Coordinates of C-alpha atoms in Angstrom, one line a residue:
M220 CA 50.7 48.4 31.1
N221 CA 54.1 46.9 32.1
A222 CA 57.2 48.3 30.4
V223 CA 58.3 44.7 29.6
S224 CA 55.3 44.0 27.6
R225 CA 55.2 47.3 25.8
P226 CA 56.5 47.4 22.2
V227 CA 59.7 49.4 21.2
S228 CA 57.8 51.9 19.1
E229 CA 55.6 52.9 22.1
I230 CA 58.6 53.1 24.4
I231 CA 60.4 55.5 21.9
K232 CA 57.2 57.5 21.5
N233 CA 56.7 57.9 25.2
R234 CA 60.3 58.3 26.3
D235 CA 59.9 61.8 27.3
V236 CA 57.0 61.0 29.5
E237 CA 57.9 60.0 33.1
E238 CA 58.0 56.3 33.5
P239 CA 55.4 54.8 35.8
K240 CA 56.6 53.7 39.1
K241 CA 57.1 50.0 39.5
R242 CA 54.5 48.0 41.7
S243 CA 55.7 46.8 45.0
R244 CA 54.9 43.5 46.5
E245 CA 52.1 45.1 48.6
D246 CA 50.5 46.5 45.4
W247 CA 50.5 43.1 43.8
R248 CA 48.9 41.6 46.9
K249 CA 46.1 44.3 47.0
A250 CA 45.5 43.8 43.2
K251 CA 45.2 40.0 43.7
E252 CA 42.8 40.4 46.6
L253 CA 40.7 42.9 44.6
E254 CA 40.6 40.4 41.7
E255 CA 39.4 37.6 44.1
A256 CA 36.8 39.9 45.7
R257 CA 35.4 40.8 42.3
K258 CA 35.2 37.1 41.4
A259 CA 33.4 36.4 44.7
G260 CA 31.0 39.3 44.2
N261 CA 32.2 41.3 47.3
A262 CA 33.6 44.1 45.2
P263 CA 32.1 45.9 42.2
A264 CA 33.3 44.8 38.7
A265 CA 35.9 46.8 36.7
V266 CA 34.5 49.4 34.4
D267 CA 36.0 50.1 30.9
E268 CA 36.3 53.4 29.2
D269 CA 32.7 53.2 27.8
G270 CA 31.2 52.7 31.3
K271 CA 30.4 49.0 30.8
D272 CA 31.3 46.4 33.4
I273 CA 33.9 43.8 32.7
N274 CA 33.2 40.3 33.8
P275 CA 35.9 39.3 36.3
H276 CA 35.7 35.6 35.4
L277 CA 37.0 36.3 31.8
P278 CA 40.3 34.6 31.2
Q279 CA 43.3 36.9 30.6
Y280 CA 43.8 36.0 27.0
I281 CA 40.4 37.5 26.3
S282 CA 40.4 40.6 28.7
S283 CA 43.9 41.8 27.8
A284 CA 44.1 43.8 24.7
P285 CA 46.9 43.2 22.2
W286 CA 49.8 45.6 22.0
Y287 CA 48.9 47.0 18.6
F288 CA 45.4 48.0 19.9
G289 CA 46.8 50.9 22.0
A290 CA 44.6 50.6 25.0
K291 CA 45.5 52.6 28.1
T292 CA 43.0 51.2 30.5
A293 CA 41.0 47.9 30.9
T294 CA 38.7 47.5 28.0
L295 CA 36.8 45.0 25.9
K296 CA 36.6 47.0 22.7
H297 CA 39.0 44.7 20.9
Q298 CA 36.4 41.8 21.3
R299 CA 33.6 43.9 19.7
P300 CA 33.0 44.4 15.9
Q301 CA 35.3 47.2 14.6
P302 CA 33.3 49.9 12.6
D303 CA 36.0 50.4 10.1
R304 CA 36.0 46.7 9.2
Q305 CA 32.3 46.1 8.9
K306 CA 30.7 45.5 5.5
K307 CA 27.9 47.8 4.3
F308 CA 24.8 45.6 4.3
S309 CA 21.4 46.5 3.0
Q310 CA 18.8 47.9 5.5
I311 CA 15.3 46.6 6.0
S312 CA 14.0 49.6 4.3
D313 CA 16.0 48.9 1.1
D314 CA 13.4 46.3 0.0
Y315 CA 12.2 45.4 -3.5
V316 CA 8.7 45.5 -5.0
R317 CA 7.2 42.4 -6.6
G318 CA 4.7 42.2 -9.4
L319 CA 4.3 43.8 -12.9
K320 CA 4.8 47.4 -14.0
D321 CA 1.8 49.4 -14.8
S322 CA 3.0 50.7 -18.2
V323 CA 2.5 48.5 -21.3
C324 CA 4.2 49.1 -24.6
V325 CA 2.4 49.3 -27.8
R326 CA 5.3 48.4 -30.1
Y327 CA 7.7 45.6 -30.1
R328 CA 11.2 46.5 -28.7
K329 CA 14.4 45.0 -29.8
G330 CA 15.7 42.3 -27.4
A331 CA 12.3 41.6 -25.9
C332 CA 10.5 38.3 -25.6
E333 CA 9.3 37.2 -29.1
N334 CA 6.3 35.4 -27.5
C335 CA 4.7 37.9 -25.1
G336 CA 6.7 41.1 -25.8
A337 CA 8.1 41.7 -22.3
M338 CA 11.5 43.2 -22.0
T339 CA 12.6 41.5 -18.7
H340 CA 13.1 37.9 -20.2
D341 CA 13.6 36.1 -23.5
K342 CA 11.5 33.6 -25.3
K343 CA 13.3 30.6 -23.7
N344 CA 12.3 31.8 -20.1
C345 CA 8.9 33.0 -21.0
L346 CA 6.2 31.6 -18.7
E347 CA 3.2 32.4 -20.9
R348 CA 1.6 29.8 -23.1
P349 CA 3.3 29.7 -26.5
R350 CA 1.2 31.8 -28.9
K351 CA 0.4 30.7 -32.4
V352 CA 1.8 34.0 -33.7
G353 CA 4.2 35.8 -31.2
A354 CA 3.9 39.4 -30.1
K355 CA 6.9 40.1 -32.3
Y356 CA 5.0 39.5 -35.6
S357 CA 1.5 40.1 -34.5
Q358 CA 2.3 43.5 -32.8
D359 CA -0.5 42.9 -30.4
G360 CA -1.1 41.7 -26.9
F361 CA 2.1 42.9 -25.2
A362 CA 2.6 41.7 -21.7
P363 CA 3.8 44.2 -19.0
D364 CA 7.4 44.0 -17.8
E365 CA 8.1 42.4 -14.4
V366 CA 9.6 44.4 -11.6
L367 CA 13.1 43.1 -11.3
P368 CA 14.4 43.1 -7.6
P369 CA 17.7 45.0 -7.0
K370 CA 20.7 42.9 -5.9
L371 CA 20.8 43.5 -2.2
M372 CA 23.6 42.7 0.0
L373 CA 22.1 40.9 3.0
D374 CA 23.7 39.8 6.1
Y375 CA 23.4 36.5 7.9
D376 CA 19.9 37.2 9.4
G377 CA 18.8 39.0 6.2
K378 CA 19.3 35.9 4.1
R379 CA 17.3 33.9 6.5
D380 CA 14.4 36.4 6.9
R381 CA 11.2 34.7 6.1
W382 CA 9.3 38.0 5.8
N383 CA 11.8 39.5 3.3
G384 CA 9.8 41.0 0.5
Y385 CA 6.5 41.1 2.4
D386 CA 4.2 44.1 2.2
P387 CA 2.8 45.0 5.5
T388 CA -0.1 46.8 3.9
N389 CA -1.5 43.3 2.8
Y390 CA -2.3 42.6 6.4
Q391 CA -4.9 45.4 6.4
T392 CA -7.4 43.1 4.6
I393 CA -7.2 40.6 7.6
V394 CA -7.8 43.5 10.0
D395 CA -10.8 44.8 8.1
E396 CA -12.4 41.4 7.9
F397 CA -11.9 40.8 11.7
S398 CA -13.3 44.2 12.6
K399 CA -16.4 43.3 10.3
V400 CA -17.0 40.0 12.1
E401 CA -16.7 41.7 15.5
E402 CA -19.2 44.4 14.4
A403 CA -21.6 41.7 13.3
K404 CA -21.3 39.9 16.5
R405 CA -21.9 43.2 18.4
Q406 CA -25.1 43.9 16.5
L407 CA -26.4 40.3 16.9
K408 CA -25.8 40.6 20.7
E409 CA -27.7 43.9 20.9
E410 CA -30.6 42.5 19.0
K411 CA -30.7 39.5 21.3
L412 CA -30.7 41.8 24.4
K413 CA -33.5 43.8 22.9
Q414 CA -35.6 40.7 22.2
D415 CA -35.0 39.4 25.7
Y416 CA -35.9 42.8 27.2
M417 CA -39.1 42.9 25.1
S418 CA -40.1 39.3 26.0
G419 CA -39.6 40.0 29.7
E420 CA -37.0 37.2 30.4
T421 CA -34.5 37.7 33.2
N422 CA -31.1 36.1 33.9
Q423 CA -32.7 33.9 36.5
T424 CA -35.1 32.4 33.9
K425 CA -32.2 31.8 31.6
E426 CA -30.1 30.1 34.2
G427 CA -33.1 27.6 34.9
N428 CA -33.3 26.9 31.1
A429 CA -31.1 24.0 29.9
D430 CA -30.7 25.3 26.4
V431 CA -28.6 28.3 27.2
D432 CA -26.8 29.9 24.2
I433 CA -23.1 30.4 24.4
D434 CA -21.8 33.9 24.2
D435 CA -18.3 35.3 23.5
D436 CA -17.0 33.7 26.7
D437 CA -17.1 30.3 25.2
D438 CA -15.5 31.3 21.9
E439 CA -12.2 29.6 22.8
E440 CA -13.9 26.4 23.6
K441 CA -16.0 26.5 20.5
Y442 CA -13.0 26.9 18.4
A443 CA -11.1 24.3 20.3
D444 CA -13.8 21.8 19.6
N445 CA -13.5 22.2 15.9
A446 CA -9.8 22.0 15.9
D447 CA -8.4 18.9 14.2
M448 CA -4.8 18.4 15.4
P449 CA -3.4 14.9 15.5
G450 CA -2.1 13.9 18.9
T451 CA -4.2 16.4 20.8
K452 CA -7.5 16.0 22.5
V453 CA -9.4 19.1 23.9
D454 CA -12.1 18.9 26.5
S455 CA -13.9 22.2 26.4
K456 CA -16.1 21.4 29.5
Q457 CA -13.2 20.6 31.8
R458 CA -10.9 23.1 30.1
I459 CA -8.0 20.6 29.8
T460 CA -5.9 19.6 26.9
V461 CA -4.5 16.1 26.6
R462 CA -1.5 15.8 24.4
N463 CA -0.4 12.4 23.1
L464 CA 3.2 12.6 21.8
R465 CA 2.9 9.4 19.8
I466 CA 0.4 9.4 16.9
R467 CA -1.1 5.9 16.8
E468 CA -2.2 5.8 13.3
D469 CA 0.1 3.1 11.7
T470 CA -0.2 -0.6 12.8
A471 CA 3.0 -2.3 13.9
K472 CA 4.3 -4.9 11.7
Y473 CA 4.2 -7.6 14.4
L474 CA 0.5 -7.0 14.9
R475 CA -0.3 -7.6 11.2
N476 CA -0.8 -11.4 11.7
L477 CA -0.7 -12.9 15.2
D478 CA -0.2 -16.4 13.8
P479 CA 3.2 -17.6 15.1
N480 CA 3.8 -19.5 11.8
S481 CA 3.2 -16.3 9.6
A482 CA 6.0 -14.0 8.4
Y483 CA 9.0 -13.6 10.9
Y484 CA 9.5 -10.2 12.5
D485 CA 13.1 -9.2 13.3
P486 CA 12.8 -6.9 16.4
K487 CA 16.5 -5.7 16.1
T488 CA 16.2 -4.3 12.5
R489 CA 12.4 -3.9 12.8
A490 CA 12.0 -5.7 9.5
M491 CA 9.4 -8.2 8.2
R492 CA 10.6 -9.5 4.9
D493 CA 7.9 -11.9 4.0
N494 CA 4.2 -11.2 3.5
P495 CA 2.2 -11.6 6.7
Y496 CA -1.1 -12.3 4.6
K497 CA 0.4 -14.9 2.4
T498 CA -1.9 -17.6 3.7
T499 CA -5.1 -15.5 3.2
G500 CA -4.8 -15.7 -0.6
L501 CA -5.2 -12.0 -1.1
N502 CA -3.2 -10.2 -4.0
P503 CA -0.2 -8.4 -2.6
E504 CA -1.2 -5.3 -4.8
E505 CA -4.4 -5.0 -2.9
L506 CA -2.9 -4.9 0.5
N507 CA -1.7 -1.9 2.5
Y508 CA 1.5 -3.9 3.5
A509 CA 2.8 -7.0 1.9
G510 CA 6.2 -7.2 3.4
D511 CA 9.6 -5.5 3.0
N512 CA 10.6 -7.7 0.1
F513 CA 7.5 -6.8 -1.9
V514 CA 8.3 -3.1 -1.6
R515 CA 12.0 -3.8 -2.2
Y516 CA 11.3 -5.5 -5.5
T517 CA 8.9 -2.8 -6.9
G518 CA 9.6 0.2 -9.1
D519 CA 13.0 0.2 -10.8
T520 CA 14.6 -2.3 -8.7
S521 CA 14.0 -5.2 -11.1
K522 CA 15.2 -3.0 -14.0
H523 CA 18.4 -2.3 -12.1
S524 CA 18.9 -6.0 -11.4
Q525 CA 18.4 -6.8 -15.1
T526 CA 21.1 -4.1 -16.0
Q527 CA 23.5 -5.6 -13.5
L528 CA 23.0 -9.1 -14.8
F529 CA 23.6 -7.8 -18.3
A530 CA 26.8 -6.1 -17.2
W531 CA 28.1 -9.3 -15.6
Q532 CA 27.3 -11.4 -18.7
A533 CA 28.9 -8.8 -21.0
Y534 CA 32.0 -8.6 -18.9
E535 CA 32.4 -12.4 -19.0
K536 CA 32.3 -12.2 -22.9
G537 CA 35.1 -9.6 -23.0
V538 CA 33.2 -6.2 -23.0
E539 CA 34.7 -3.8 -20.5
V540 CA 31.6 -2.5 -18.7
N541 CA 31.0 -2.0 -15.1
L542 CA 27.6 -0.7 -13.8
L543 CA 29.0 1.0 -10.6
A544 CA 32.0 2.7 -12.4
E545 CA 30.2 3.5 -15.7
P546 CA 26.5 3.5 -15.3
T547 CA 25.7 5.5 -18.4
K548 CA 27.8 3.2 -20.6
A549 CA 26.1 0.2 -19.1
E550 CA 22.7 1.6 -19.5
L551 CA 23.4 2.5 -23.2
L552 CA 24.8 -0.9 -24.0
H553 CA 21.7 -2.6 -22.3
Q554 CA 19.3 -0.5 -24.4
E555 CA 21.2 -1.3 -27.6
F556 CA 21.3 -5.1 -26.7
Q557 CA 17.4 -4.9 -26.0
I558 CA 16.9 -3.2 -29.5
K559 CA 19.0 -5.9 -31.3
K560 CA 17.3 -8.6 -29.4
E561 CA 13.9 -7.3 -30.5
E562 CA 15.0 -7.1 -34.0
V563 CA 16.3 -10.8 -34.0
K564 CA 12.9 -11.8 -32.5
D565 CA 11.1 -9.8 -35.2
S566 CA 13.2 -11.4 -38.0
I567 CA 12.6 -14.9 -36.7
K568 CA 8.9 -14.2 -36.4
G569 CA 8.8 -12.7 -39.8
G570 CA 10.6 -15.8 -41.3
I571 CA 8.1 -18.1 -39.7
V572 CA 5.1 -16.1 -40.9
E573 CA 6.6 -15.9 -44.4
K574 CA 7.2 -19.7 -44.5
Y575 CA 4.0 -20.9 -42.9
G576 CA 1.6 -17.9 -43.2
G577 CA -1.1 -16.8 -40.7
E578 CA -0.2 -13.2 -40.6
E579 CA -3.8 -12.2 -40.3
H580 CA -4.1 -13.8 -36.9
L581 CA -1.4 -11.6 -35.4
E582 CA -3.3 -8.4 -35.9
A583 CA -4.8 -7.3 -32.7
L584 CA -8.4 -5.9 -32.4
P585 CA -9.0 -2.4 -31.2
K586 CA -9.1 -1.9 -27.4
E587 CA -12.8 -0.9 -27.8
L588 CA -13.6 -4.4 -29.0
I589 CA -11.3 -6.3 -26.8
F590 CA -12.6 -4.8 -23.5
A591 CA -16.1 -4.2 -24.7
Q592 CA -16.1 -0.5 -23.9
T593 CA -19.4 1.3 -24.4
E594 CA -21.0 4.6 -23.6
D595 CA -24.1 3.0 -22.0
Y596 CA -25.0 5.0 -18.8
V597 CA -26.5 3.0 -16.0
E598 CA -27.6 4.5 -12.7
Y599 CA -28.1 2.3 -9.5
S600 CA -29.9 2.9 -6.3
R601 CA -28.6 2.3 -2.8
Q602 CA -30.2 -1.1 -2.8
G603 CA -28.5 -2.0 -6.2
Q604 CA -31.7 -1.6 -8.3
I605 CA -31.3 0.0 -11.7
I606 CA -32.9 3.5 -11.9
K607 CA -31.6 4.6 -15.4
G608 CA -30.2 2.6 -18.2
N609 CA -30.4 -1.1 -19.2
E610 CA -29.2 -4.0 -17.3
K611 CA -25.8 -5.4 -18.1
V612 CA -25.8 -8.3 -20.4
I613 CA -24.5 -11.5 -18.8
V614 CA -21.4 -12.7 -20.6
R615 CA -21.7 -16.3 -21.7
S616 CA -18.9 -18.7 -22.4
K617 CA -17.7 -19.6 -25.8
Y618 CA -19.2 -23.3 -25.4
E619 CA -22.8 -24.1 -26.2
E620 CA -25.2 -23.9 -23.3
D621 CA -28.7 -25.4 -22.7
V622 CA -28.4 -27.5 -25.9
Y623 CA -30.1 -30.9 -25.4
I624 CA -29.8 -33.8 -27.9
N625 CA -31.8 -36.8 -28.7
N626 CA -34.9 -35.6 -26.8
H627 CA -32.9 -35.3 -23.5
T628 CA -34.0 -32.6 -20.8
S629 CA -30.6 -32.7 -19.1
V630 CA -27.0 -32.5 -20.2
W631 CA -24.6 -35.4 -20.2
G632 CA -22.8 -35.6 -16.9
S633 CA -25.7 -34.6 -14.7
Y634 CA -26.1 -38.0 -13.2
W635 CA -23.5 -40.2 -11.4
S636 CA -23.8 -43.9 -10.3
D637 CA -21.4 -46.7 -9.9
F638 CA -18.4 -44.7 -11.0
R639 CA -20.1 -43.8 -14.4
W640 CA -21.6 -40.6 -15.8
G641 CA -25.0 -40.4 -17.4
Y642 CA -28.2 -38.4 -18.1
K643 CA -30.3 -37.4 -15.1
C644 CA -33.6 -37.5 -17.1
C645 CA -33.4 -41.1 -18.0
H646 CA -30.5 -42.6 -16.1
S647 CA -28.8 -43.6 -19.3
F648 CA -25.0 -44.2 -19.3
I649 CA -24.7 -44.1 -23.1
K650 CA -23.8 -40.5 -24.4
N651 CA -25.4 -40.7 -27.7
S652 CA -28.5 -42.7 -26.6
Y653 CA -32.1 -41.6 -27.2
C654 CA -34.0 -40.4 -24.1
T655 CA -36.6 -42.9 -22.7
G656 CA -37.7 -40.7 -19.8
N657 CA -39.3 -42.2 -16.7
V658 CA -39.9 -45.5 -18.6
G659 CA -36.2 -46.0 -19.0
R660 CA -35.5 -45.1 -15.4
E661 CA -38.1 -47.8 -14.2
A662 CA -36.6 -50.3 -16.6
I663 CA -33.1 -49.7 -15.3
K664 CA -34.4 -50.0 -11.7
E665 CA -36.2 -53.2 -12.4
A666 CA -33.2 -54.6 -14.1
S667 CA -31.0 -53.8 -11.2
A668 CA -33.5 -55.3 -8.7
P669 CA -32.4 -58.8 -7.3
T670 CA -36.0 -60.3 -7.0
L671 CA -36.7 -59.8 -10.7
L672 CA -33.5 -61.5 -11.5
E673 CA -34.2 -64.5 -9.3
E674 CA -37.8 -64.9 -10.9
K675 CA -36.3 -64.9 -14.3
I676 CA -33.9 -67.6 -13.2
E677 CA -36.7 -69.6 -11.8
K678 CA -38.7 -69.4 -15.0
L679 CA -35.6 -70.5 -17.0
E680 CA -35.0 -73.4 -14.7
S681 CA -38.7 -74.5 -14.6
S682 CA -38.7 -74.4 -18.4
Q683 CA -35.7 -76.5 -18.6
S684 CA -37.0 -79.0 -16.1
G685 CA -40.3 -79.2 -18.1
Q686 CA -38.4 -80.1 -21.3
E687 CA -36.4 -82.7 -19.4
S688 CA -39.7 -84.3 -18.1
S689 CA -41.2 -84.3 -21.5
D690 CA -38.3 -86.1 -22.9
S691 CA -38.0 -88.7 -20.1
K692 CA -41.3 -90.8 -20.4
A693 CA -40.1 -93.2 -17.7
T694 CA -40.6 -91.0 -14.8
S695 CA -44.2 -90.7 -13.4
V696 CA -46.1 -87.6 -13.2
H697 CA -46.6 -87.8 -9.4
G698 CA -42.8 -88.3 -8.8
K699 CA -41.9 -85.4 -11.0
K700 CA -44.3 -83.0 -9.1
K701 CA -42.9 -84.2 -5.8
K702 CA -39.3 -83.7 -7.0
K703 CA -40.2 -80.3 -8.3
K704 CA -41.6 -79.2 -5.0
K705 CA -38.5 -80.5 -3.3
D706 CA -36.2 -78.6 -5.6
K707 CA -38.2 -75.3 -5.1
K708 CA -37.9 -75.6 -1.2
Q709 CA -34.2 -76.4 -1.5
K710 CA -33.7 -73.2 -3.9
K711 CA -35.6 -71.0 -1.5
K712 CA -33.4 -72.0 1.4
E713 CA -30.3 -71.4 -0.7
R714 CA -31.6 -68.0 -1.8
K715 CA -32.4 -67.0 1.8
H716 CA -29.0 -68.2 2.9
N717 CA -27.2 -66.3 0.0
S718 CA -29.3 -63.1 0.6
S719 CA -28.5 -63.0 4.4
S720 CA -24.8 -63.8 3.8
S721 CA -24.6 -61.2 0.9
S722 CA -26.4 -58.5 3.1
D723 CA -23.8 -59.2 5.9
S724 CA -21.0 -58.9 3.4
E725 CA -22.4 -55.6 1.9
D726 CA -22.7 -54.1 5.5
E727 CA -19.1 -55.1 6.2
K728 CA -17.9 -53.6 3.0
E729 CA -19.8 -50.4 3.6
R730 CA -18.3 -50.1 7.1
K731 CA -14.8 -50.6 5.8
L732 CA -15.4 -48.0 3.0
K733 CA -16.7 -45.4 5.6
K734 CA -13.7 -46.1 7.7
A735 CA -11.3 -45.8 4.5
L736 CA -13.0 -42.5 3.5
K737 CA -12.5 -41.0 7.1
A738 CA -8.9 -42.0 6.9
E739 CA -8.4 -40.4 3.4
E740 CA -9.9 -37.2 4.7
N741 CA -7.5 -37.1 7.7
H742 CA -4.7 -37.9 5.2
Q743 CA -5.6 -35.0 3.0
K744 CA -5.9 -32.6 5.9
E745 CA -2.5 -33.7 7.2
A746 CA -1.0 -33.2 3.8
D747 CA -2.5 -29.7 3.5
K748 CA -1.1 -28.9 6.9
L749 CA 2.3 -30.0 6.0
L750 CA 2.2 -28.1 2.6
A751 CA 1.3 -24.8 4.4
M752 CA 4.2 -25.2 6.9
D753 CA 7.7 -23.9 6.4
E754 CA 9.9 -26.5 4.6
R755 CA 12.6 -26.0 7.2
K756 CA 10.0 -27.1 10.0
R757 CA 8.4 -29.9 8.1
P758 CA 9.0 -33.4 9.7
Y759 CA 10.3 -36.4 7.8
N760 CA 8.3 -39.5 6.9
S761 CA 11.0 -42.1 7.0
M762 CA 9.0 -44.2 9.4
Y763 CA 6.1 -44.5 7.1
E764 CA 4.8 -48.0 6.8
V765 CA 4.9 -49.3 3.3
K766 CA 2.2 -51.7 2.2
A767 CA -0.3 -52.3 -0.6
P768 CA -3.5 -50.5 -0.3
T769 CA -6.8 -52.5 0.2
E770 CA -9.7 -52.4 -2.2
E771 CA -11.7 -50.0 0.1
E772 CA -8.7 -47.6 0.4
M773 CA -8.4 -47.5 -3.4
E774 CA -12.1 -46.8 -3.7
A775 CA -11.9 -44.1 -1.0
Y776 CA -8.9 -42.5 -2.8
F777 CA -10.8 -42.4 -6.1
I778 CA -13.8 -40.8 -4.5
K779 CA -11.9 -38.1 -2.5
R780 CA -9.6 -37.5 -5.4
Q781 CA -9.6 -33.9 -6.7
R782 CA -10.4 -33.6 -10.4
Q783 CA -9.2 -30.2 -11.6
D784 CA -10.2 -31.0 -15.3
D785 CA -13.6 -32.2 -14.3
P786 CA -16.3 -29.7 -15.1
M787 CA -18.6 -31.4 -12.4
A788 CA -16.1 -31.5 -9.7
G789 CA -17.6 -28.6 -7.9
F790 CA -21.0 -30.3 -7.6
L791 CA -19.8 -33.4 -5.9

């Protein structure tokens, strides 16, 4: 040690000792060369007083000992834990025992648990079931005391020891079980060898057989086949293990619905806020994933939003409340507000009932009657047939069913013709009419036929002409017959011309109606398509031609119109 770096106390202590000779320039050069050789590995490292090597690459502020350490030679003792400064930690052998004590008391002790009678805890911390009469008063059924662990002073590793408190003797049961299994395997193998020897089979005949039993050599493969580890596939035949680092069990959000018009997926935040199955008509509660917004607005989120809204409204009316600064106060005020609101609603409801009556209609029936809960046991087979029990009764509606009035065999509304409803049994369009059956149907058919109408017109005209001929005596019988024949021919020509023209006009009208029906279907499809689109992508219809609809277009609209309140709309 250099005299300059030595403290004064050490200089005074060692003043009688001969001062060491100062180093010359050659000594400093040799020391420097030795240090470089040690760093390069050409010279052995320095050894401390304990015989341990000193790393030559250590910096000087680590290798040089402080002056108060009193080191005479090169050493690293000052970098190691000092025995006089180390704390006394508990050893591994100083362990504690878990469980209960063997001794059980027969009398109640003062300060023990009033419930079970154990001395190591009180009634508040008792883990037994609360007794009807505690051990303090029954003086019976005292529980044994627990073994309290000592307060051990553990070091850093002792606090994190996962096997702390484990009894190694418990592992003996596992060793015994394994030895029993191995002994059973050995006995089975001996019996098998004896049977093979008695039957005369050799190893060559075994190799030719395809059904060769697997011995202990294939135990690893046998266990590996039964292993169920996600992301790992084991092929016991080729003795390889394929590990997939990614567990492909969850479906990516962008693969939920491949329709480009479905819910938008943000790749940057990996978020899909809307429901991808919105167009399918499924209930969001039944789906595995219904969008991030559905998850966001479930649970206590809506409750928190209501409390926040209440806090804002209360602050506007002069109440000093803030949900973030004083959440407890805001919650209590919100609960008090809800209670007062329910009281006001009950008072208003009671006033209305007191004034107008009808309190008996507000009393709800029991749940057993509302949901029709029964204890009837019904057992079904795989094909859906009833094995035990009675068949479930079909629930009918509150309206009357299969009730036919006025001798009708069908209900009103089962027949439709010329934009009118009627009965299917008699084709009558009068609701309270009496059923006439097939006779009424034939009469309506004949009345609607054009030939019968024309014959009736001819009879009326002939009767009128006969009256005129009887009144006019001046005309001759021959002239009258001739004129009558001429009139008949003329009428036949007119009827023929009118029928042909009317048939042409009906064909033209039917053709126009079909065209209008097709146009109305296309219009409804286009409307449904526009309603299903996002409103931000929906086109404008400012170039739509405005004109009055034709008669055929109005008829097509009435035919294709959806009647939500019509009970027979589903049968059209």
